Coordinates of C-alpha atoms and ligand atoms in Angstrom, one line a residue:
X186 CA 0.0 0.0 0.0
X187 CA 1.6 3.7 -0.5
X188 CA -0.1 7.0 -0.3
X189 CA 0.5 10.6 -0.2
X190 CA -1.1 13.5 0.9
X191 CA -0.7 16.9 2.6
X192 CA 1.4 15.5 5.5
X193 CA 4.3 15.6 3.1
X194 CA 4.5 19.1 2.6
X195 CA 4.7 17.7 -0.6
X196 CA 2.3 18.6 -4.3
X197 CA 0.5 16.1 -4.7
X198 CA 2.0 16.2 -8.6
X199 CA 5.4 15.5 -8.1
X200 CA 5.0 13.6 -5.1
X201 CA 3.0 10.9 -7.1
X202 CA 6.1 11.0 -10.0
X203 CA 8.8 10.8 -7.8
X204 CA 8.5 9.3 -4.7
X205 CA 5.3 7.6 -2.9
X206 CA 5.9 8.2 0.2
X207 CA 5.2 6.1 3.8
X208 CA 3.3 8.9 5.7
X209 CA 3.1 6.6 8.4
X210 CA 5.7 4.6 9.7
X211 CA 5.1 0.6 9.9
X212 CA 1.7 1.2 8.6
X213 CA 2.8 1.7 4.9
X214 CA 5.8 1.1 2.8
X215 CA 7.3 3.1 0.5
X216 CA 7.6 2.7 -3.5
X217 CA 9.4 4.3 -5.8
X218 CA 7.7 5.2 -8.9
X219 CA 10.8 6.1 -11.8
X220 CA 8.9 8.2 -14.0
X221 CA 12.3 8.2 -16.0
X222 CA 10.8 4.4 -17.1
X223 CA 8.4 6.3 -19.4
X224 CA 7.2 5.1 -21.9
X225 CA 5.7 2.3 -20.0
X226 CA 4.0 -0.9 -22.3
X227 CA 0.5 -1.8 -21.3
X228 CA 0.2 -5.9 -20.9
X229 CA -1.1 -7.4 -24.8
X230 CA -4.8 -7.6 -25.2
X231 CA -5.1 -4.6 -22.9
X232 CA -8.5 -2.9 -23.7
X233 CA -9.3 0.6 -24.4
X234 CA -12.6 2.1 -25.3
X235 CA -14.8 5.1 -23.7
X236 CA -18.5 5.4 -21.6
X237 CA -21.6 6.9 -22.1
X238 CA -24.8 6.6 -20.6
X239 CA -28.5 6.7 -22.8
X240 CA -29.8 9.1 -21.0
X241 CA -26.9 11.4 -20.3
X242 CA -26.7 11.9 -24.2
X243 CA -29.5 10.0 -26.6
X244 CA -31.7 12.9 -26.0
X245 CA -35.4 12.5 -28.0
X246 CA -37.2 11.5 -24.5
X247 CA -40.7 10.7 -26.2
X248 CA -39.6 10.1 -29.7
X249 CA -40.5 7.0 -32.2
X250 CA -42.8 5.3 -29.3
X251 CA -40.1 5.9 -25.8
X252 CA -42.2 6.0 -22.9
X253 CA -41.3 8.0 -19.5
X254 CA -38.2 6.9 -16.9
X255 CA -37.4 8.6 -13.8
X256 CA -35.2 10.9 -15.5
X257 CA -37.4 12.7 -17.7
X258 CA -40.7 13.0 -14.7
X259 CA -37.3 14.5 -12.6
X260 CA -36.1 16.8 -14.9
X261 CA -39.7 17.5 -15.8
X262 CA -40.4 19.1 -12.3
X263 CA -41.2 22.3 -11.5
X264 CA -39.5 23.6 -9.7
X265 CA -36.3 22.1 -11.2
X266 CA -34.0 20.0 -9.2
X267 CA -31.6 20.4 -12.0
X268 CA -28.7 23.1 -11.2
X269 CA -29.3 25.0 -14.7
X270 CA -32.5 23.9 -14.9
X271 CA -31.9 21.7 -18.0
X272 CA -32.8 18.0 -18.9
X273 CA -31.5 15.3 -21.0
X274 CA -34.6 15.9 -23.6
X275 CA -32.2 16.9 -26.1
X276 CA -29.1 16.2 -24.4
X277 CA -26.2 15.3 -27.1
X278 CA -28.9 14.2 -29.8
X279 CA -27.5 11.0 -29.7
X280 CA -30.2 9.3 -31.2
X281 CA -29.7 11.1 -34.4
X282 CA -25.8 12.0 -34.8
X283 CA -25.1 9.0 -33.4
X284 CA -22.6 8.2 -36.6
X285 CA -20.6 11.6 -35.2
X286 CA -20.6 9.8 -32.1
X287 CA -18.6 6.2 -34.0
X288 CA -16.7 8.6 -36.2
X289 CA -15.3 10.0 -33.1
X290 CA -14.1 6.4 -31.7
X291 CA -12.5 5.9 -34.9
X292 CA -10.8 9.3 -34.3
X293 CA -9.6 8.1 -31.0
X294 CA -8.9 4.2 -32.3
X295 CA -11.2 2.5 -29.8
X296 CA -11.2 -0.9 -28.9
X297 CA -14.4 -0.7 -27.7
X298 CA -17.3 1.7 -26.9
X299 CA -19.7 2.0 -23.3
X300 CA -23.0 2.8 -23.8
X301 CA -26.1 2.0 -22.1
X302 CA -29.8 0.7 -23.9
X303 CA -32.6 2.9 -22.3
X304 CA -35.3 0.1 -21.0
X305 CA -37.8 2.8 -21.8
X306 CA -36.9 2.6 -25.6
X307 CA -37.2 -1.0 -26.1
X308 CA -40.1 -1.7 -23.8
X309 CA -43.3 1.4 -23.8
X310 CA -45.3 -0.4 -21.2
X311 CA -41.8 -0.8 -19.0
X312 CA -42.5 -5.0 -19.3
X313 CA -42.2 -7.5 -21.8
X314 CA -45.7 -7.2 -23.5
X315 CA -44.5 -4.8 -26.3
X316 CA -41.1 -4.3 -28.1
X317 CA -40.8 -1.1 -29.6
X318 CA -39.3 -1.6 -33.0
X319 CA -38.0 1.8 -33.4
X320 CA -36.0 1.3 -30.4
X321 CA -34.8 -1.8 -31.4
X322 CA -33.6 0.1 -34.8
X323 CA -31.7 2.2 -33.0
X324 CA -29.4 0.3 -31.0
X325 CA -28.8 -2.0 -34.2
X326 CA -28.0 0.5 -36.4
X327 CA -25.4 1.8 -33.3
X328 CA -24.3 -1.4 -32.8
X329 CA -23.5 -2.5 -36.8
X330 CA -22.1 1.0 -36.9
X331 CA -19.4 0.0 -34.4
X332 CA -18.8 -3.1 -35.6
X333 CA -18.3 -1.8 -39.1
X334 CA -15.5 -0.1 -37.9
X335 CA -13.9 -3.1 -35.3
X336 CA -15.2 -1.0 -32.4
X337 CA -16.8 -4.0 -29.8
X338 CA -20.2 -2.7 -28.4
X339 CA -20.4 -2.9 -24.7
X340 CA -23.6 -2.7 -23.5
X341 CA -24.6 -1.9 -20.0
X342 CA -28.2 -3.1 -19.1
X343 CA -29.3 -0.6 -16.6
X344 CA -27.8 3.2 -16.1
X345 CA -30.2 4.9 -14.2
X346 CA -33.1 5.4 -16.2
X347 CA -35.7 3.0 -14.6
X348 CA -39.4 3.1 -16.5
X349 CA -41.9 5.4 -14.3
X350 CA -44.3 2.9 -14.4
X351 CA -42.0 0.6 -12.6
X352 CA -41.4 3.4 -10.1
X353 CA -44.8 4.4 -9.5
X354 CA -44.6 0.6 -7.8
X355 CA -41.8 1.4 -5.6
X356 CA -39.0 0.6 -8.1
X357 CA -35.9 -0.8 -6.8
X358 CA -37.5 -1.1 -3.3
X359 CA -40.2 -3.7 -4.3
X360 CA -38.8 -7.3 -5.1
X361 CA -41.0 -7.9 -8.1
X362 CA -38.5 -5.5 -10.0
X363 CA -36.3 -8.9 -10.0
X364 CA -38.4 -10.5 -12.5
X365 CA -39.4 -7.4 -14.8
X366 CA -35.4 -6.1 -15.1
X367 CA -35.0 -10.0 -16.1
X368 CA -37.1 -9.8 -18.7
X369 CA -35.4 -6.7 -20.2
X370 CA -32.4 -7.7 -20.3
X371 CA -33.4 -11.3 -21.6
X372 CA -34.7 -9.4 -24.6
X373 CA -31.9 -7.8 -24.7
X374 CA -29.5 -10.5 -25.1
X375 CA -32.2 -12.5 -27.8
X376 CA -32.2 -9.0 -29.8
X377 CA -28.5 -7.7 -29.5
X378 CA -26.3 -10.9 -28.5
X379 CA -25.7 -11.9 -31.7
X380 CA -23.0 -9.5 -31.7
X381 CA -22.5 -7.9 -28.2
X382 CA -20.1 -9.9 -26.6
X383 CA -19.6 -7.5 -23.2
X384 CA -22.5 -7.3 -21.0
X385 CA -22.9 -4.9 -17.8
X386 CA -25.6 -6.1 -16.2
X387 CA -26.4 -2.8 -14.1
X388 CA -24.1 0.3 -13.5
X389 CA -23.7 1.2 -9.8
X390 CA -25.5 -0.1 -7.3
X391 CA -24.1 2.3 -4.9
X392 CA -25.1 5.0 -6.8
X393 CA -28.9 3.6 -7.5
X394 CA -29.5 2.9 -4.3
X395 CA -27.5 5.4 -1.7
X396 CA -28.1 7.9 -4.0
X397 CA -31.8 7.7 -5.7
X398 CA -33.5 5.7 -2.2
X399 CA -31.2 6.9 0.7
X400 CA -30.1 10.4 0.3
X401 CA -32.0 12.2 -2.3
X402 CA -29.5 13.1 -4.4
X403 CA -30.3 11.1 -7.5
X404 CA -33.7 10.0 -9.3
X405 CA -35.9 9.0 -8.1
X406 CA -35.1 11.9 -5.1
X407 CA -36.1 9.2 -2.2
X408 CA -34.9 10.0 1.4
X409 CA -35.6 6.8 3.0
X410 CA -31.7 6.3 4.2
X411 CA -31.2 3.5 6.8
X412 CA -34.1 1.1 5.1
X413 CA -34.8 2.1 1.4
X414 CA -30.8 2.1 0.3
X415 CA -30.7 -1.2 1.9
X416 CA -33.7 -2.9 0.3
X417 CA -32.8 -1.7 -2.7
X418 CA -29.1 -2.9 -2.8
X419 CA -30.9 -6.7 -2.1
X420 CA -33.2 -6.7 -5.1
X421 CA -31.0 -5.1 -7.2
X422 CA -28.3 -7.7 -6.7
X423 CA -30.8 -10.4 -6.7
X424 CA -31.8 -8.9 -10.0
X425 CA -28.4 -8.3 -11.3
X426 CA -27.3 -12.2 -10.1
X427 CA -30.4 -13.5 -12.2
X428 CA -30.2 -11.7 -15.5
X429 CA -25.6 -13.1 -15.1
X430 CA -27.5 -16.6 -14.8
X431 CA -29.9 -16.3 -17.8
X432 CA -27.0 -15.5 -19.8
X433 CA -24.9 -18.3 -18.4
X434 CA -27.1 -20.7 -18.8
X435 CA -29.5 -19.7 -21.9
X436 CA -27.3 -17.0 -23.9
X437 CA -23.8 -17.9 -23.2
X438 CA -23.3 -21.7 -25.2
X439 CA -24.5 -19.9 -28.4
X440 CA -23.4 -16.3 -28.4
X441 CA -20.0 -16.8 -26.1
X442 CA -20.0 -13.4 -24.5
X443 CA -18.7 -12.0 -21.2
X444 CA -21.1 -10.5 -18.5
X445 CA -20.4 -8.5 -15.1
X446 CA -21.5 -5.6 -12.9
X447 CA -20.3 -2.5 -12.5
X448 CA -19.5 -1.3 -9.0
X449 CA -18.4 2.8 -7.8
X450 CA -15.6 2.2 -5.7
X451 CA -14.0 5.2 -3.4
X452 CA -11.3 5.1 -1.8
X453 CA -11.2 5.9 2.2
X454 CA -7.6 6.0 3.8
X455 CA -7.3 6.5 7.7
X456 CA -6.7 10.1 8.6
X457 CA -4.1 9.2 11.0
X458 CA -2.2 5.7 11.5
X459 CA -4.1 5.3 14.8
X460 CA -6.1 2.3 14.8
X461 CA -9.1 3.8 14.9
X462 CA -8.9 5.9 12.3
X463 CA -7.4 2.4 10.2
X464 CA -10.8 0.8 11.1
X465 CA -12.6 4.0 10.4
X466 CA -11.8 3.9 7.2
X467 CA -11.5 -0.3 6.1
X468 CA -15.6 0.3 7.9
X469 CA -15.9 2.4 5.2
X470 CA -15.0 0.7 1.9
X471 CA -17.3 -2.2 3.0
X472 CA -19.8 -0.1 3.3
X473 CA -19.1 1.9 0.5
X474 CA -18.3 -0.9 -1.9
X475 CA -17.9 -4.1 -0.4
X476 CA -21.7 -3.9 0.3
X477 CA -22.0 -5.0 -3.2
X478 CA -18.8 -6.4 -4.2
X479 CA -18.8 -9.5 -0.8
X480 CA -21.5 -11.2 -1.9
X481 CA -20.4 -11.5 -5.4
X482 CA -16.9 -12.1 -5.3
X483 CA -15.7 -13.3 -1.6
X484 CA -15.7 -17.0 -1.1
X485 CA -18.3 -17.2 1.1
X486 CA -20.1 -14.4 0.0
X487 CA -23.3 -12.5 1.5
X488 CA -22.6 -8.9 3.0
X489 CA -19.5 -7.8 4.9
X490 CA -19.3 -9.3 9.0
X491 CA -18.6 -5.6 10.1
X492 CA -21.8 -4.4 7.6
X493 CA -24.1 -6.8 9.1
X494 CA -22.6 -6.2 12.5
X495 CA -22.8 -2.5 12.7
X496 CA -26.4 -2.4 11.4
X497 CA -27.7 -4.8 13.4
X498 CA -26.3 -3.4 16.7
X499 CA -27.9 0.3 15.6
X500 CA -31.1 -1.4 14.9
X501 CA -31.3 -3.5 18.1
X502 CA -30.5 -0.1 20.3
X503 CA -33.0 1.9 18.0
X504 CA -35.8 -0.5 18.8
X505 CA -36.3 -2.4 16.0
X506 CA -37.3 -5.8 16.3
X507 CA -35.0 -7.3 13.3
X508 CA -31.7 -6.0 11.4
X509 CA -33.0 -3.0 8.7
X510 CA -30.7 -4.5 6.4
X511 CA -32.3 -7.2 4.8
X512 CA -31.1 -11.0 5.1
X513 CA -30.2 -13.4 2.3
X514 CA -31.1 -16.3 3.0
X515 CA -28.6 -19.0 2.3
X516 CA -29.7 -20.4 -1.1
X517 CA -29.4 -16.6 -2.0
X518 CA -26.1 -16.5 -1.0
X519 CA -25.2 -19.0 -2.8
X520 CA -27.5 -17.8 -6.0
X521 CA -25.0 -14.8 -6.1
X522 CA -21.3 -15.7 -5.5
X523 CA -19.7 -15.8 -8.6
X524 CA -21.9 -13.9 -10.6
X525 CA -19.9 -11.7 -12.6
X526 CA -16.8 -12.8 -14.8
X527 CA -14.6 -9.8 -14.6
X528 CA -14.7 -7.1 -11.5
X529 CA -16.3 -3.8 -13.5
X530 CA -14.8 -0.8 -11.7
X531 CA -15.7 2.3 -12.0
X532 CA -13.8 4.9 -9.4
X533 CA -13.0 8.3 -9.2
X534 CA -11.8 9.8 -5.9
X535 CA -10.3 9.1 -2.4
X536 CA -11.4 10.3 1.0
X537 CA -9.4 10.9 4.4
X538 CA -11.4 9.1 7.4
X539 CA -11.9 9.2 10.6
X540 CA -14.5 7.7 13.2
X541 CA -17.4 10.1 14.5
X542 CA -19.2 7.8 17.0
X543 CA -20.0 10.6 19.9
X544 CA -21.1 13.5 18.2
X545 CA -25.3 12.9 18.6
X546 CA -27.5 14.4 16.4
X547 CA -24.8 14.5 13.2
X548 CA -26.5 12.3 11.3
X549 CA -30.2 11.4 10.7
X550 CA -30.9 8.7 12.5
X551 CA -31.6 6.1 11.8
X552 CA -29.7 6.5 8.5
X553 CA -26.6 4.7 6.5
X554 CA -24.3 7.5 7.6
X555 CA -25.5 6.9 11.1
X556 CA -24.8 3.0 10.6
X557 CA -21.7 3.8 9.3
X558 CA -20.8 7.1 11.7
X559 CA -17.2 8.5 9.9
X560 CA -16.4 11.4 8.3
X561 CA -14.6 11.6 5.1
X562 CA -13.1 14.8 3.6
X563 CA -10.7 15.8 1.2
X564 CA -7.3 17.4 1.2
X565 CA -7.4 20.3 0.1
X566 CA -4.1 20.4 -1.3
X567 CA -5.4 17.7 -4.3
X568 CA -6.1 19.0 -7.4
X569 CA -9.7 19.0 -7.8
X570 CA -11.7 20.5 -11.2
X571 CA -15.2 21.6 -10.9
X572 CA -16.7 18.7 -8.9
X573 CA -15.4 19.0 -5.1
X574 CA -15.5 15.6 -4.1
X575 CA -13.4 14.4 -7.3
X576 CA -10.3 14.8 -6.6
X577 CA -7.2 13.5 -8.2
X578 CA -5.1 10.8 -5.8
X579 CA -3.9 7.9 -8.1
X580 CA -2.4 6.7 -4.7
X581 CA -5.6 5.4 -3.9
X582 CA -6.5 4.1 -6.7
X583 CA -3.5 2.1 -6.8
X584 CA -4.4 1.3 -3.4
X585 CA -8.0 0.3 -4.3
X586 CA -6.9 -2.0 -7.6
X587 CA -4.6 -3.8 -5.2
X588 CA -6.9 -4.2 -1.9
X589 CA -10.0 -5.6 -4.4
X590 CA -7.2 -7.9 -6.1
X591 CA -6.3 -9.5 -2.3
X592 CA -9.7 -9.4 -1.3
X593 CA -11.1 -11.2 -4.6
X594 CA -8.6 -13.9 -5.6
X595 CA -6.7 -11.7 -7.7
X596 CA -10.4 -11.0 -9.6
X597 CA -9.7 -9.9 -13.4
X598 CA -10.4 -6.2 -13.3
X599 CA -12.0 -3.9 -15.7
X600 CA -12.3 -0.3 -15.6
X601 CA -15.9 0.6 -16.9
X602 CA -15.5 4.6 -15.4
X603 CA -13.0 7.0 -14.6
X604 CA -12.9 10.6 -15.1
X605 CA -12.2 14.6 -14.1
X606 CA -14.7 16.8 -14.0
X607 CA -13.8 20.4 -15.5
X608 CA -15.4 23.9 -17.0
X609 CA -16.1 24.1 -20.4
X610 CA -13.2 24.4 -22.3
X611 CA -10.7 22.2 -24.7
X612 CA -7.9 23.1 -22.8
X613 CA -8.1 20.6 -20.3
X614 CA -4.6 20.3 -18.4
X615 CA -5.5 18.7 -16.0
X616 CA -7.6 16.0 -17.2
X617 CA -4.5 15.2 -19.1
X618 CA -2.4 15.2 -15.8
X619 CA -5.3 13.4 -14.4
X620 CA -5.5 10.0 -16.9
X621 CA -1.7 10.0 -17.1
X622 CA -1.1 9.1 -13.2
X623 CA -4.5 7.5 -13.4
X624 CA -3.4 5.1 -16.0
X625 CA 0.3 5.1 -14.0
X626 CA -1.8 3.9 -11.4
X627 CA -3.1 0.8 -13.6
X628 CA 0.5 0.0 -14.9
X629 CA 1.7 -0.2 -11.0
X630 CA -1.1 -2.3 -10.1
X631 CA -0.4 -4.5 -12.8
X632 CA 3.4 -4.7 -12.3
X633 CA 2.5 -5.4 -8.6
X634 CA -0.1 -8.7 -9.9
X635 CA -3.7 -7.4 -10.3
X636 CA -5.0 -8.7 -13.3
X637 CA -6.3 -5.4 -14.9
X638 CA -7.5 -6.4 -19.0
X639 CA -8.8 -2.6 -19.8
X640 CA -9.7 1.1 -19.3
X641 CA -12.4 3.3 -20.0
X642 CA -12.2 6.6 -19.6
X643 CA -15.7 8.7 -18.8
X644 CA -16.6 9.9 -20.6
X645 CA -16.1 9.9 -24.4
X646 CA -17.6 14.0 -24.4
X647 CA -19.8 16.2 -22.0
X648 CA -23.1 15.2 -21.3
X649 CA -26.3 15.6 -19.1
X650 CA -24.6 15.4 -15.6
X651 CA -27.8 14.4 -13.9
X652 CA -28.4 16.8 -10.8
X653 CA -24.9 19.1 -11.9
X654 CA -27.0 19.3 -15.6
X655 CA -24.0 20.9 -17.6
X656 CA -22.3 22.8 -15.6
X657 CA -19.8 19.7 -15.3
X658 CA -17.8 18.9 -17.7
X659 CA -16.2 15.1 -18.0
X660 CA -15.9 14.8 -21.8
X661 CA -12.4 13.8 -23.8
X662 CA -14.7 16.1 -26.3
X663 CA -16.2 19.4 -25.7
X664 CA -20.2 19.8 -27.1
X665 CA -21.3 23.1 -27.6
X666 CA -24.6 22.9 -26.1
X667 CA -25.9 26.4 -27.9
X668 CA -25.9 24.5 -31.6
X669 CA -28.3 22.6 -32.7
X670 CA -25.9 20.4 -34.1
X671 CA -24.2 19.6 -30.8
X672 CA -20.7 20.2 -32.2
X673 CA -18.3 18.0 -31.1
X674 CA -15.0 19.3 -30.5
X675 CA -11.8 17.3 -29.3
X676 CA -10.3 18.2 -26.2
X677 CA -6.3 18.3 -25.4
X678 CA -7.2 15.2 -23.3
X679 CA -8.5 13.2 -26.8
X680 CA -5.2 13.9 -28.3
X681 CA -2.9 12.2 -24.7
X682 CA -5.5 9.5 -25.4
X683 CA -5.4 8.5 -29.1
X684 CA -1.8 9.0 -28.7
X685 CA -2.1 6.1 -25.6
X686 CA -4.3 4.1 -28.1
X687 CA -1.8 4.4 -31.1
X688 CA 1.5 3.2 -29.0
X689 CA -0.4 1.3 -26.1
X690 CA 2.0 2.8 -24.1
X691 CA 1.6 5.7 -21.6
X692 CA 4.6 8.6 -22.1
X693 CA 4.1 10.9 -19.1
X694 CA 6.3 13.8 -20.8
X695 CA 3.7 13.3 -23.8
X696 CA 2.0 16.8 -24.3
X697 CA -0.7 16.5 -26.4
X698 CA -1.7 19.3 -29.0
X699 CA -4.6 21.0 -30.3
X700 CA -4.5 19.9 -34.0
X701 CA -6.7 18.8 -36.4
X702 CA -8.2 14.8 -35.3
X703 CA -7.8 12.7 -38.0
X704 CA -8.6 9.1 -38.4
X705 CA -5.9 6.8 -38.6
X706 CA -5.5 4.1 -41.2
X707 CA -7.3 0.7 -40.3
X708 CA -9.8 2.8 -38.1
Ligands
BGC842 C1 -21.9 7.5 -13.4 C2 -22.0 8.5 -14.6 C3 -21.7 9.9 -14.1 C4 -20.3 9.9 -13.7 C5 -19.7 11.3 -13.2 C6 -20.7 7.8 -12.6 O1 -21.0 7.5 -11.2 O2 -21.9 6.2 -13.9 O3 -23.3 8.4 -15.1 O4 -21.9 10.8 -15.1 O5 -20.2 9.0 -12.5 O6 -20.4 11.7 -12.1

């Protein structure tokens, strides 16, 4: 394990090329990182590709027979929840420049692309009664387009956009969801799997469910922290472990492809090397990740000991009469370890910890922060863009890729997300300072034994940052928002990137240029 942070006295920037330094004594050992070594090789059959999300940039909400999800009745509302008051109506326009979108990738020389299939699109009722053929039409015509041009389609299942209909019964938080998601993403794999060989069966469950039933903060907006995060995180992995089972068992003899989940990974650290603050913060990746990630990929699956133990003890002295984190029972456990081939990771940021038991009244209560009880902050000395809490510390990502490696049987990794958030702008400095340690990061993970097979940088251009709208920035291509076109515009970080993809190698004294993109031969 290394790290680095403000206890060094040190910028964060060079500290990361030149030294990484033990900040505490015993706890951590030190590793030298020779950034004279550039370039550095990526491992044969490394992947490369970029994310996007339907809703974030497809736009046309209610065209060609699309029904409502929980992102257009949000963004809908009056008054707006949205910071700038926008919506992902029109968003990128997606659904119609969506060859821009491929010409791009060939611009970059992609290996593959993200990109998620809005359920709303394929299925007007939100279940299986009715295919909407338009719908269907699109994502072919995506997908041949990518495959025209060697570009893999990987296709994530679920981002986010759940039917209303399906809300309107409780979404996530009502187990029937289990059956109806399965019969999506069956349809799915009978339309598409003749030529998607990636599958994500549902992006972030951390996200979904901490976010959209426990703190507001994403659709559908519900504040039921402490009881509706937790029911949630059970169906949806229920849901998730039966859709990696259909495909296992029905899909995978005859169309050979690979299927996995996606799960937002932070990064907590101790704020001090006292033990309590070490606990603090290993408390806190299991419930910030190993929540979902245990009862997939541990051996003996089901939720974390400390998860189960710490919510069960707050229940107990808050009256309840049971745990509010919901049991599986043990044919469940066993239903759901093992069910993803490849650990899909998406992470962007790492938080300083420490415990916060005693200070009463902090936290709702009862509440996952209450179950949980530590803060987490940032230093401010890391370089941080437009979103506060992303901040750029490819210590701990290092850290992370290693720790899920040892917890997971050396688990073959895939990055599905990682990004900076900036302004508008094409001058992005540091997102190209950014994916260069990032992707240092990955090479020192590998060198160290984590099996790590690819990368995908998010996002491939700006798009509808749900509650932030667009006033945040993640693209490696700028869209101008003010044209109708949605010109698309690359970004210094585009150039550090094709430049990655053309040598497979990562040069950190590479300084990309604003030029003219071209697209290579072969692409
Ligand atoms: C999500 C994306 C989002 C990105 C940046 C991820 O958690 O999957 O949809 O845009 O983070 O916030």
């Amino acid at each position: 394990m290394y790290r680095c942070w403000s206890e060094t006295n040190m910028p964060a920037t060079y500290c990361v090329n030149i030294v990484l330094l033990a900040c505490y004594g015993g706890l951590v050992e030190s590793k030298v990182v020779d950034a004279r070594q550039s370039p550095r090789k990526f491992p044969d059959g490394f992947l490369f590709g970029a994310a996007t999300a339907a809703y974030q940039i497809e736009g046309a909400w209610n065209k060609d027979g699309k029904s409502e999800s929980i992102w257009d009745k949000t963004c809908h509302m009056v008054p707006s929840p949205i910071a700038d008051g926008s919506s992902g109506d029109i968003a990128n326009d997606s659904y119609h420049l969506y060859k821009r979108d491929v010409e791009m990738m060939r611009e970059l020389g992609l290996d593959f692309y993200r990109f998620s299939i809005a359920w709303t699109r394929i299925f007007p009722t939100a279940y299986a009664d009715k295919i909407n053929e338009a719908g269907v039409a699109y994502y072919n015509n995506l997908i041949d387009e990518l495959l025209k041009y060697n570009i893999q389609p990987m296709i994530t299942i679920y981002h986010w956009d759940l039917p209303q209909n399906i809300q309107d019964l409780g979404g996530w938080t009502n187990p029937n969801i289990i059956d109806w998601y399965t019969d999506y993403a069956r349809v799915l794999f009978e339309l598409f799997g003749d030529r998607v060989k990636y599958w994500i069966t549902v992006n972030e469950p951390r996200e979904i469910c901490r976010q959209g039933y426990g703190k507001g903060s994403l659709a559908p907006l519900y504040t039921m922290s402490g009881f509706g995060d937790y029911i949630c995180g059970k169906n949806l992995l229920l849901a998730h472990a039966k859709a990696y089972h259909i495909y296992d068992k029905e899909y995978r003899p005859k169309q050979n492809g690979t299927i996995f989940i996606s799960i937002s990974a932070a990064r907590y650290e101790p704020n001090s090397d006292s033990e309590e603050d070490i606990k603090a913060a290993e408390d806190a990746n299991m419930f910030d990740w190993g929540m979902y990630a245990h009862p997939i990929f541990f051996e003996s699956g089901d939720y974390p000991q400390i998860v189960k133990d710490r919510i069960a003890q707050k229940s107990a002295e808050q009256g309840y009469p049971r745990s509010r984190l919901p049991e599986f029972t043990p044919e469940e456990i066993d239903y759901l370890r093992g069910t993803s081939d490849l650990f899909g990771l998406n992470h962007y940021s790492t938080h300083l910890t420490y415990r916060n038991e005693s200070v009463i009244g902090y936290y709702k209560v009862p509440s996952y922060d209450d179950d949980l009880s530590i803060i987490s902050y940032a230093s401010p000395d890391w370089l941080t863009g437009s979103h506060p809490r992303i901040k750029t510390t490819p210590w701990g990502f290092y850290n992370l890729l290693r720790k899920i490696s040892e917890s997971y049987n050396n688990v073959p990794i895939f990055i599905t997300e990682n990004g900076y958030a900036t302004y508008e702008g094409l001058e992005d400095d540091d997102r190209v300072y950014h994916f260069k340690e990032y992707l240092g990061a990955v090479l020192d993970a590998i060198n160290d034994g984590s099996d790590i097979r690819g990368y995908t940088p998010w996002s491939l251009m700006d798009n509808f940052e749900w509650l932030q709208g667009y006033t945040q920035r993640f693209g490696l291509y700028e869209v101008d928002y003010s044209s109708p076109e949605r010109t698309r515009t690359p970004r210094k970080s585009a150039f550090l990137y094709k430049e990655i993809l053309r040598t497979k190698s990562l040069d950190k004294d590479y300084e990309p240029k604003l030029t003219s993109m071209t697209i290579d031969e072969g692409h």
